[in-house]
Short mmCIF file of C-alpha atoms in Angstrom, two decimals:
data_model
loop_
_atom_site.label_atom_id
_atom_site.label_comp_id
_atom_site.label_asym_id
_atom_site.label_seq_id
_atom_site.Cartn_x
_atom_site.Cartn_y
_atom_site.Cartn_z
CA MET M 1 -10.85 44.57 43.50
CA LEU M 2 -10.63 46.02 47.01
CA ALA M 3 -9.73 49.43 45.60
CA GLN M 4 -12.89 49.26 43.46
CA ALA M 5 -15.00 48.36 46.54
CA ALA M 6 -13.64 51.22 48.71
CA PRO M 7 -15.86 54.04 47.28
CA PHE M 8 -19.02 51.97 47.93
CA LEU M 9 -18.04 51.43 51.56
CA GLU M 10 -17.48 55.19 51.91
CA GLN M 11 -21.00 55.75 50.52
CA GLN M 12 -22.32 53.51 53.35
CA MET M 13 -23.26 50.66 51.01
CA HIS M 14 -23.46 47.45 53.03
CA PRO M 15 -20.58 44.98 52.38
CA THR M 16 -23.04 42.09 51.82
CA ILE M 17 -24.48 43.95 48.77
CA ILE M 18 -20.97 44.42 47.34
CA ILE M 19 -20.13 40.76 48.09
CA SER M 20 -23.25 39.42 46.33
CA ALA M 21 -22.42 41.58 43.25
CA PHE M 22 -18.82 40.31 43.27
CA ARG M 23 -19.98 36.70 43.50
CA GLN M 24 -22.43 37.19 40.63
CA ALA M 25 -19.64 38.79 38.56
CA LEU M 26 -17.31 35.85 39.31
CA GLU M 27 -19.89 33.31 38.09
CA ASP M 28 -20.44 35.29 34.88
CA LEU M 29 -16.67 35.78 34.40
CA VAL M 30 -15.91 32.06 34.45
CA ASP M 31 -18.85 31.37 32.13
CA ILE M 32 -17.80 34.07 29.60
CA LEU M 33 -14.14 33.00 29.74
CA ARG M 34 -15.03 29.35 29.06
CA ASN M 35 -17.66 29.84 26.36
CA GLN M 36 -16.68 33.05 24.53
CA ILE M 37 -12.97 33.82 24.99
CA SER M 38 -11.15 30.48 25.38
CA VAL M 39 -9.86 28.45 22.44
CA PRO M 40 -9.85 24.60 22.52
CA VAL M 41 -6.52 22.76 22.24
CA ASP M 42 -5.97 19.55 20.31
CA LEU M 43 -3.89 17.45 22.72
CA THR M 44 -2.91 15.04 19.93
CA ASN M 45 -1.27 17.84 17.92
CA LYS M 46 2.38 17.70 19.02
CA GLU M 47 3.34 21.00 17.33
CA ASP M 48 0.66 23.04 19.11
CA MET M 49 1.53 21.50 22.49
CA MET M 50 5.24 22.26 21.90
CA LYS M 51 4.39 25.92 21.13
CA ILE M 52 2.40 26.24 24.38
CA VAL M 53 5.21 24.82 26.54
CA LYS M 54 7.86 26.83 24.64
CA SER M 55 6.09 30.06 25.58
CA CYS M 56 6.80 29.10 29.23
CA VAL M 57 10.51 28.23 28.93
CA GLY M 58 11.38 30.96 26.40
CA THR M 59 12.68 33.44 29.00
CA LYS M 60 14.42 30.94 31.27
CA PHE M 61 17.94 29.50 31.53
CA ILE M 62 16.77 26.31 29.80
CA SER M 63 15.63 28.25 26.68
CA LYS M 64 18.93 27.33 24.95
CA TRP M 65 17.67 23.71 24.87
CA SER M 66 13.97 24.63 24.62
CA GLU M 67 13.19 21.95 21.99
CA LEU M 68 14.60 19.16 24.19
CA ALA M 69 13.12 20.60 27.41
CA CYS M 70 9.61 20.89 25.94
CA GLN M 71 9.83 17.35 24.57
CA ILE M 72 10.91 16.02 28.00
CA ALA M 73 8.12 17.97 29.79
CA LEU M 74 5.42 16.71 27.38
CA ASP M 75 6.61 13.08 27.46
CA ALA M 76 6.83 12.99 31.26
CA THR M 77 3.40 14.60 31.76
CA ALA M 78 1.72 12.34 29.18
CA THR M 79 3.29 9.24 30.80
CA VAL M 80 1.92 9.88 34.31
CA ALA M 81 -1.59 10.90 33.13
CA ILE M 82 -4.32 8.43 34.14
CA GLU M 83 -8.08 8.54 33.56
CA GLU M 84 -10.15 8.06 36.74
CA ASN M 85 -13.96 8.34 36.93
CA GLY M 86 -14.05 10.38 33.73
CA ARG M 87 -11.44 12.81 35.11
CA ARG M 88 -7.82 13.03 34.03
CA GLU M 89 -5.42 12.89 36.96
CA ILE M 90 -1.80 13.99 36.46
CA ASP M 91 0.39 13.77 39.57
CA ILE M 92 3.78 14.95 38.32
CA LYS M 93 5.09 15.64 41.83
CA ARG M 94 4.76 12.02 42.96
CA TYR M 95 5.23 10.00 39.78
CA ALA M 96 7.55 12.07 37.56
CA LYS M 97 10.79 12.06 39.55
CA VAL M 98 13.79 14.09 38.44
CA GLU M 99 17.20 12.42 38.97
CA LYS M 100 20.16 14.79 38.64
CA VAL M 101 23.48 13.15 37.68
CA PRO M 102 26.41 15.59 37.27
CA GLY M 103 28.61 14.91 34.26
CA GLY M 104 27.76 14.65 30.57
CA THR M 105 25.89 17.35 28.65
CA MET M 106 22.30 18.61 28.69
CA GLU M 107 21.73 16.79 25.37
CA ASP M 108 22.14 13.46 27.24
CA SER M 109 19.02 14.19 29.34
CA LYS M 110 15.96 12.05 28.62
CA VAL M 111 12.71 10.64 29.96
CA LEU M 112 13.04 6.98 30.99
CA LYS M 113 10.07 4.71 30.32
CA GLY M 114 10.32 3.42 33.86
CA VAL M 115 12.16 4.12 37.11
CA MET M 116 15.76 4.87 38.07
CA LEU M 117 17.12 4.49 41.62
CA ASN M 118 20.43 5.37 43.25
CA LYS M 119 20.88 1.74 44.43
CA ASP M 120 22.93 -1.37 43.75
CA VAL M 121 22.17 -5.07 44.29
CA VAL M 122 22.91 -6.30 47.85
CA HIS M 123 25.39 -9.04 46.84
CA GLN M 124 28.25 -9.02 44.34
CA LYS M 125 27.23 -12.35 42.80
CA MET M 126 23.72 -11.25 41.95
CA LYS M 127 22.85 -10.51 38.30
CA ARG M 128 23.03 -6.86 37.28
CA ARG M 129 21.08 -7.25 34.05
CA LEU M 130 17.77 -9.07 33.51
CA GLU M 131 15.37 -8.97 30.56
CA ASN M 132 11.60 -9.15 31.21
CA PRO M 133 12.11 -9.85 34.94
CA ARG M 134 9.37 -11.02 37.31
CA ILE M 135 9.40 -8.42 40.09
CA ILE M 136 8.13 -8.77 43.68
CA LEU M 137 7.84 -5.58 45.79
CA LEU M 138 7.91 -5.95 49.58
CA ASP M 139 7.32 -3.65 52.53
CA CYS M 140 8.75 -6.04 55.14
CA THR M 141 12.15 -7.15 56.44
CA LEU M 142 13.84 -10.32 55.19
CA GLU M 143 15.65 -10.92 58.48
CA TYR M 144 14.92 -12.34 61.95
CA LYS M 145 13.23 -9.88 64.32
CA LYS M 146 15.35 -10.33 67.44
CA GLY M 147 13.90 -9.45 70.80
CA GLU M 148 10.33 -9.21 69.54
CA SER M 149 9.63 -12.94 69.77
CA GLN M 150 8.47 -14.14 73.21
CA GLU M 151 9.86 -17.60 72.47
CA TYR M 152 13.29 -16.06 71.86
CA LEU M 153 13.26 -14.34 75.29
CA LYS M 154 11.98 -17.52 76.97
CA TYR M 155 14.82 -19.59 75.49
CA ILE M 156 17.39 -17.04 76.64
CA ILE M 157 15.92 -17.09 80.15
CA ASP M 158 15.91 -20.91 80.17
CA GLY M 159 19.59 -20.82 79.24
CA LEU M 160 19.15 -22.48 75.88
CA SER M 161 22.29 -23.00 73.82
CA CYS M 162 23.30 -20.48 71.15
CA SER M 163 23.22 -23.14 68.45
CA LYS M 164 19.52 -23.75 69.10
CA ILE M 165 18.74 -20.01 68.82
CA LEU M 166 20.76 -19.74 65.60
CA MET M 167 18.90 -22.73 64.19
CA MET M 168 15.57 -21.06 64.96
CA GLU M 169 16.74 -17.88 63.18
CA GLU M 170 17.87 -19.89 60.18
CA GLU M 171 14.56 -21.74 59.97
CA TYR M 172 12.59 -18.48 60.12
CA VAL M 173 14.69 -16.74 57.43
CA LYS M 174 14.57 -19.85 55.21
CA ARG M 175 10.79 -19.99 55.53
CA ILE M 176 10.20 -16.35 54.50
CA CYS M 177 12.70 -16.70 51.63
CA ASP M 178 10.94 -19.86 50.42
CA GLU M 179 7.59 -18.01 50.51
CA VAL M 180 9.06 -15.36 48.19
CA LEU M 181 10.93 -17.85 45.95
CA ALA M 182 7.78 -19.95 45.49
CA TYR M 183 6.59 -17.35 42.92
CA LYS M 184 9.85 -17.63 40.89
CA PRO M 185 10.83 -13.94 40.94
CA ASP M 186 13.91 -12.65 39.11
CA LEU M 187 14.08 -9.46 41.18
CA VAL M 188 12.98 -8.70 44.76
CA ILE M 189 12.78 -5.08 45.97
CA THR M 190 12.12 -4.34 49.65
CA GLU M 191 11.78 -1.14 51.65
CA LYS M 192 13.45 -2.74 54.70
CA GLY M 193 16.62 -4.75 55.40
CA VAL M 194 17.84 -8.12 54.06
CA SER M 195 20.00 -10.32 56.32
CA ASP M 196 23.21 -12.05 55.14
CA LEU M 197 21.50 -15.42 55.40
CA ALA M 198 18.57 -14.28 53.21
CA GLN M 199 21.08 -12.92 50.68
CA HIS M 200 22.73 -16.37 50.60
CA PHE M 201 19.38 -18.08 49.81
CA PHE M 202 18.58 -15.55 47.04
CA VAL M 203 22.06 -15.86 45.47
CA LYS M 204 21.62 -19.67 45.40
CA ALA M 205 18.24 -19.24 43.68
CA GLY M 206 19.73 -16.73 41.17
CA VAL M 207 17.50 -13.85 42.32
CA SER M 208 18.70 -10.23 42.46
CA VAL M 209 17.69 -8.18 45.53
CA ILE M 210 17.58 -4.42 46.20
CA ARG M 211 16.96 -3.24 49.77
CA ARG M 212 16.04 -0.07 51.70
CA VAL M 213 14.19 1.56 48.80
CA ARG M 214 12.17 4.69 49.64
CA LYS M 215 8.39 4.32 49.93
CA SER M 216 7.86 6.94 47.16
CA ASP M 217 10.28 5.08 44.84
CA ASN M 218 8.56 1.76 45.56
CA ASN M 219 5.18 3.30 44.66
CA ARG M 220 6.60 4.51 41.34
CA ILE M 221 8.07 1.05 40.58
CA ALA M 222 4.64 -0.47 41.30
CA ARG M 223 2.97 1.94 38.83
CA ALA M 224 5.65 1.35 36.19
CA CYS M 225 5.86 -2.47 36.20
CA GLY M 226 2.33 -3.42 37.28
CA ALA M 227 3.32 -5.00 40.60
CA THR M 228 1.58 -4.64 43.98
CA ILE M 229 3.52 -3.85 47.17
CA VAL M 230 3.07 -6.73 49.67
CA ASN M 231 3.36 -6.24 53.45
CA ARG M 232 3.93 -9.90 54.46
CA THR M 233 5.69 -12.69 52.61
CA ASP M 234 2.88 -15.19 53.33
CA GLU M 235 0.36 -12.89 51.61
CA ILE M 236 2.03 -12.86 48.16
CA LYS M 237 -0.27 -13.83 45.26
CA GLU M 238 0.51 -14.42 41.58
CA GLU M 239 -1.25 -11.19 40.54
CA ASP M 240 1.07 -9.18 42.82
CA VAL M 241 4.10 -10.08 40.65
CA GLY M 242 5.12 -7.32 38.21
CA THR M 243 5.80 -8.54 34.65
CA GLU M 244 5.55 -5.33 32.57
CA CYS M 245 9.19 -4.23 32.94
CA GLY M 246 11.29 -4.89 29.84
CA LEU M 247 14.79 -4.49 31.27
CA PHE M 248 16.49 -4.35 34.68
CA LYS M 249 20.09 -3.17 34.70
CA VAL M 250 22.61 -1.61 37.09
CA GLU M 251 24.96 1.03 35.65
CA GLN M 252 27.77 3.06 37.17
CA PHE M 253 28.02 6.86 36.80
CA GLY M 254 31.24 8.13 38.40
CA ASP M 255 31.52 6.43 41.80
CA GLU M 256 27.81 5.67 42.20
CA TYR M 257 25.64 2.78 41.03
CA PHE M 258 22.18 3.39 39.58
CA THR M 259 19.44 0.80 39.06
CA PHE M 260 17.26 1.11 35.96
CA LEU M 261 13.85 -0.54 35.52
CA VAL M 262 13.09 0.57 31.97
CA GLU M 263 11.33 -0.35 28.70
CA CYS M 264 8.05 -0.86 30.60
CA LYS M 265 5.00 -1.67 28.44
CA ASP M 266 2.59 1.00 29.74
CA PRO M 267 4.30 2.85 32.60
CA LYS M 268 2.21 5.25 34.66
CA ALA M 269 5.35 6.61 36.34
CA CYS M 270 8.63 7.84 34.90
CA THR M 271 12.03 9.24 35.80
CA ILE M 272 13.62 12.24 34.10
CA LEU M 273 17.39 11.76 33.91
CA LEU M 274 19.11 15.15 33.85
CA ARG M 275 22.80 15.46 32.90
CA GLY M 276 24.79 18.66 33.21
CA ALA M 277 28.12 20.22 34.09
CA SER M 278 27.50 20.89 37.79
CA LYS M 279 24.97 20.56 40.62
CA ASP M 280 23.99 24.26 40.42
CA ILE M 281 23.18 24.08 36.71
CA LEU M 282 21.16 20.88 37.26
CA MET M 283 19.16 22.54 40.08
CA GLU M 284 18.28 25.47 37.79
CA ILE M 285 17.33 23.13 34.91
CA GLU M 286 15.10 21.13 37.26
CA ARG M 287 13.25 24.28 38.41
CA ASN M 288 12.66 25.35 34.80
CA LEU M 289 11.53 21.85 33.85
CA GLN M 290 9.01 21.78 36.73
CA ASP M 291 7.45 24.99 35.32
CA ALA M 292 7.24 23.45 31.85
CA MET M 293 5.62 20.26 33.22
CA ASN M 294 3.07 22.30 35.20
CA VAL M 295 2.08 24.18 32.03
CA ALA M 296 1.69 20.87 30.16
CA ARG M 297 -0.36 19.43 33.04
CA ASN M 298 -2.68 22.46 33.20
CA VAL M 299 -3.37 22.26 29.47
CA MET M 300 -3.89 18.47 29.55
CA THR M 301 -6.26 18.69 32.56
CA GLU M 302 -8.33 21.45 30.94
CA PRO M 303 -7.51 21.67 27.19
CA LEU M 304 -8.42 25.35 26.74
CA LEU M 305 -6.27 28.45 26.14
CA VAL M 306 -7.01 32.17 26.58
CA PRO M 307 -5.11 35.04 24.89
CA GLY M 308 -2.39 36.71 27.00
CA GLY M 309 -1.09 40.30 27.14
CA GLY M 310 -4.19 41.61 28.96
CA ALA M 311 -6.49 40.62 26.05
CA ALA M 312 -8.59 38.18 28.10
CA GLU M 313 -9.06 40.70 30.94
CA MET M 314 -10.08 43.46 28.53
CA ALA M 315 -12.55 41.16 26.74
CA LEU M 316 -14.03 40.11 30.12
CA SER M 317 -14.29 43.75 31.20
CA GLN M 318 -16.17 44.60 27.99
CA ALA M 319 -18.53 41.61 28.36
CA LEU M 320 -19.29 42.43 32.03
CA ASN M 321 -20.08 46.06 31.19
CA GLU M 322 -22.61 44.86 28.59
CA LYS M 323 -24.11 42.37 31.06
CA ALA M 324 -24.34 45.03 33.81
CA LYS M 325 -27.03 46.84 31.78
CA SER M 326 -29.44 43.97 32.47
CA ILE M 327 -28.89 44.12 36.27
CA THR M 328 -31.38 46.26 38.17
CA GLY M 329 -30.93 47.86 41.56
CA VAL M 330 -27.91 49.06 43.50
CA GLN M 331 -25.91 45.86 42.75
CA GLN M 332 -25.25 47.13 39.24
CA TRP M 333 -22.48 49.49 40.46
CA PRO M 334 -20.27 46.99 42.33
CA TYR M 335 -20.82 44.64 39.35
CA ARG M 336 -19.44 47.31 36.99
CA ALA M 337 -16.56 47.88 39.43
CA VAL M 338 -15.34 44.31 38.82
CA ALA M 339 -15.17 45.07 35.08
CA LYS M 340 -13.13 48.21 35.88
CA GLY M 341 -10.86 46.27 38.26
CA LEU M 342 -9.93 43.78 35.51
CA GLU M 343 -8.39 46.63 33.49
CA VAL M 344 -5.46 46.74 35.94
CA ILE M 345 -3.62 44.02 33.93
CA PRO M 346 -3.49 45.83 30.54
CA ARG M 347 -2.89 49.14 32.38
CA THR M 348 0.14 47.73 34.21
CA LEU M 349 1.54 46.32 30.96
CA ILE M 350 1.20 49.77 29.33
CA GLN M 351 2.85 51.52 32.32
CA ASN M 352 5.74 49.03 32.38
CA CYS M 353 6.91 50.02 28.92
CA GLY M 354 6.46 53.77 29.47
CA SER M 355 3.47 54.29 27.18
CA ASN M 356 0.48 56.58 27.87
CA PRO M 357 -1.98 54.46 29.96
CA ILE M 358 -5.12 56.59 29.44
CA ARG M 359 -4.79 56.96 25.67
CA THR M 360 -3.75 53.34 24.99
CA LEU M 361 -6.37 51.87 27.33
CA THR M 362 -9.13 53.94 25.69
CA ALA M 363 -7.97 52.76 22.24
CA LEU M 364 -7.91 49.11 23.46
CA ARG M 365 -11.38 49.47 24.96
CA ALA M 366 -12.67 50.87 21.66
CA LYS M 367 -10.99 48.02 19.75
CA HIS M 368 -12.77 45.39 21.88
CA ALA M 369 -16.10 47.23 21.62
CA ALA M 370 -15.92 47.64 17.82
CA ALA M 371 -14.37 44.32 16.76
CA LYS M 372 -15.84 41.03 17.90
CA SER M 373 -12.34 39.61 18.28
CA THR M 374 -11.29 38.99 21.90
CA SER M 375 -7.56 38.63 21.24
CA TRP M 376 -6.44 42.30 21.12
CA GLY M 377 -3.88 42.96 23.86
CA ILE M 378 -0.78 44.95 24.75
CA ASP M 379 2.74 44.31 23.44
CA GLY M 380 4.71 44.48 26.71
CA GLU M 381 7.84 45.85 24.97
CA ASN M 382 6.54 48.91 23.11
CA GLY M 383 3.01 49.38 24.50
CA LYS M 384 1.27 48.99 21.13
CA ILE M 385 -2.08 47.26 20.65
CA VAL M 386 -1.52 43.95 18.86
CA ASP M 387 -3.47 40.76 18.07
CA MET M 388 -2.31 38.03 20.45
CA LYS M 389 -3.23 35.34 17.90
CA ASP M 390 -0.52 36.69 15.57
CA TYR M 391 1.98 37.00 18.43
CA GLY M 392 1.20 33.49 19.71
CA ILE M 393 0.91 34.55 23.36
CA TRP M 394 -1.49 32.23 25.18
CA GLU M 395 -2.18 31.26 28.78
CA PRO M 396 -3.77 28.06 30.14
CA PHE M 397 -7.47 28.55 30.94
CA ALA M 398 -7.07 26.79 34.32
CA VAL M 399 -4.42 29.30 35.49
CA LYS M 400 -6.40 32.37 34.37
CA VAL M 401 -9.59 31.18 36.09
CA GLN M 402 -7.67 30.39 39.27
CA THR M 403 -6.10 33.88 39.29
CA ILE M 404 -9.46 35.66 38.93
CA LYS M 405 -11.16 33.37 41.47
CA THR M 406 -8.41 33.96 44.04
CA ALA M 407 -8.55 37.74 43.56
CA LEU M 408 -12.32 38.00 43.90
CA GLU M 409 -12.70 35.47 46.72
CA THR M 410 -9.93 37.14 48.77
CA ALA M 411 -11.58 40.54 48.23
CA VAL M 412 -14.92 39.07 49.37
CA LEU M 413 -13.26 37.54 52.45
CA LEU M 414 -11.68 40.88 53.45
CA LEU M 415 -14.92 42.78 52.82
CA ARG M 416 -16.73 40.38 55.12
CA ILE M 417 -14.09 40.84 57.84
CA ASP M 418 -14.37 44.62 57.35
CA ASP M 419 -18.09 44.32 58.05
CA ILE M 420 -17.39 42.58 61.39
CA VAL M 421 -14.69 45.08 62.39
CA SER M 422 -16.93 48.05 61.54
CA GLY M 423 -19.44 46.65 64.05
CA THR M 424 -17.24 47.91 66.92
CA LYS M 425 -18.43 51.25 68.30
CA LYS M 426 -16.06 54.08 67.43
CA MET M 427 -15.47 56.66 70.13
CA SER M 428 -16.51 60.20 69.29
CA ASP M 429 -14.29 63.15 70.13
CA ALA M 430 -16.61 64.12 72.97
CA ASP M 431 -16.13 60.72 74.63
CA MET M 432 -12.34 60.91 74.47
CA PRO M 433 -10.68 61.46 77.88
CA ALA M 434 -8.89 64.83 78.22
CA PRO M 435 -5.11 64.58 78.04
CA ARG M 436 -3.36 64.92 81.40
CA GLN M 437 -1.57 68.27 81.79
CA LYS M 438 2.04 68.22 82.92
CA ASP M 439 2.68 69.72 86.34
CA GLU M 440 4.84 72.80 86.09
CA GLU M 441 6.98 71.63 88.95
CA ALA M 442 7.66 67.96 89.27
CA ALA M 443 6.87 66.57 92.71
CA PRO M 444 10.03 65.75 94.66
CA GLN M 445 10.91 62.07 94.54
CA PRO M 446 11.09 60.28 97.90
CA GLU M 447 14.64 59.45 98.88
CA GLY M 448 15.48 55.84 99.58
CA PRO M 449 17.05 52.75 98.13
CA GLU M 450 16.48 52.22 94.40
#
């Protein structure tokens, strides 16, 4: 885009004129792309969605298991999608966590309808399996805060006996445990610590406890089982208790224990359990899977596709050239320049496979002008003109729009800066100071200490 703007700057056209033409072209581009070139996607059609995601993972390491990978990506993205104010929000970074467990094969990987944590219960006697548990999530400690209580310091200063202080601690811990146990939970999860005394009270009541859970994990558990995270034990209400989890279990993989909160009724968070031979393979699989999930999210957020292989850019270029005829004044030329700039994508594809850019590009331009189809593009392997509908090469509308917006807006930004910089007065040759001539004989240096 900047290369297209350079000739106009050399012809002393003001940058603001070029910028206004670029902005007008951008508005028209997005409008044409949405209404004339894009194709709607049926999100309920599993086969079509699988094809879209497969086109993303086809060239990657994970392509060997592309069927499984695409299924995992679609399931995970659909699980975390929520409708808010008429907009679909899909936060895969926060609510679709990937847990990598070395060992097993890639075929063992799956999407859990719930959350998995690398944690064990705090006491050996606590139950490691519960069906339909009542879950309370806490963001507070279940132990006595020593040193913070003024009474505690006063008693120490007064020389009170240790037994009295211990009794106070016991009373405090018993009170907060009773406040939690009053709601008859089967499982208590806290982000902070749990004292030995509190563990004793929970074991007696037959309640399992997990401590020191990450804030992000706690948020996912809340979304999965319908619970609310409580900051103080005396503020717990009945509606804060999570009841949507079907099964709580603790399993051992190798030397480590993992907690599963699965079979949730309508989870809005999930965990992807990845199994593989080694850590390196799992890291690569995770990167590939993130790409697949992002493709699924882009399509679900905006269910439109545009043809790939430079077809969309060529169709846009053709449409802008037609539209430029209706623009009067000097703005018509920078507007046409945007249409020319878009041709860089098909041209690069042609150059990459060693074909003749001028001949092929002219043929492609003629194809788009003659036929009303907007899906003619370049086969990146042999440089031939092919119909992208037959080849099945599509790109998400959201990504294509973002690419074009970024290109044009960055060009506009730099043109505006160029305008400011060109405001500085350039020195003419006449104003330049004459270069100092070297003396034929250097003046003798004064002798003395260095």
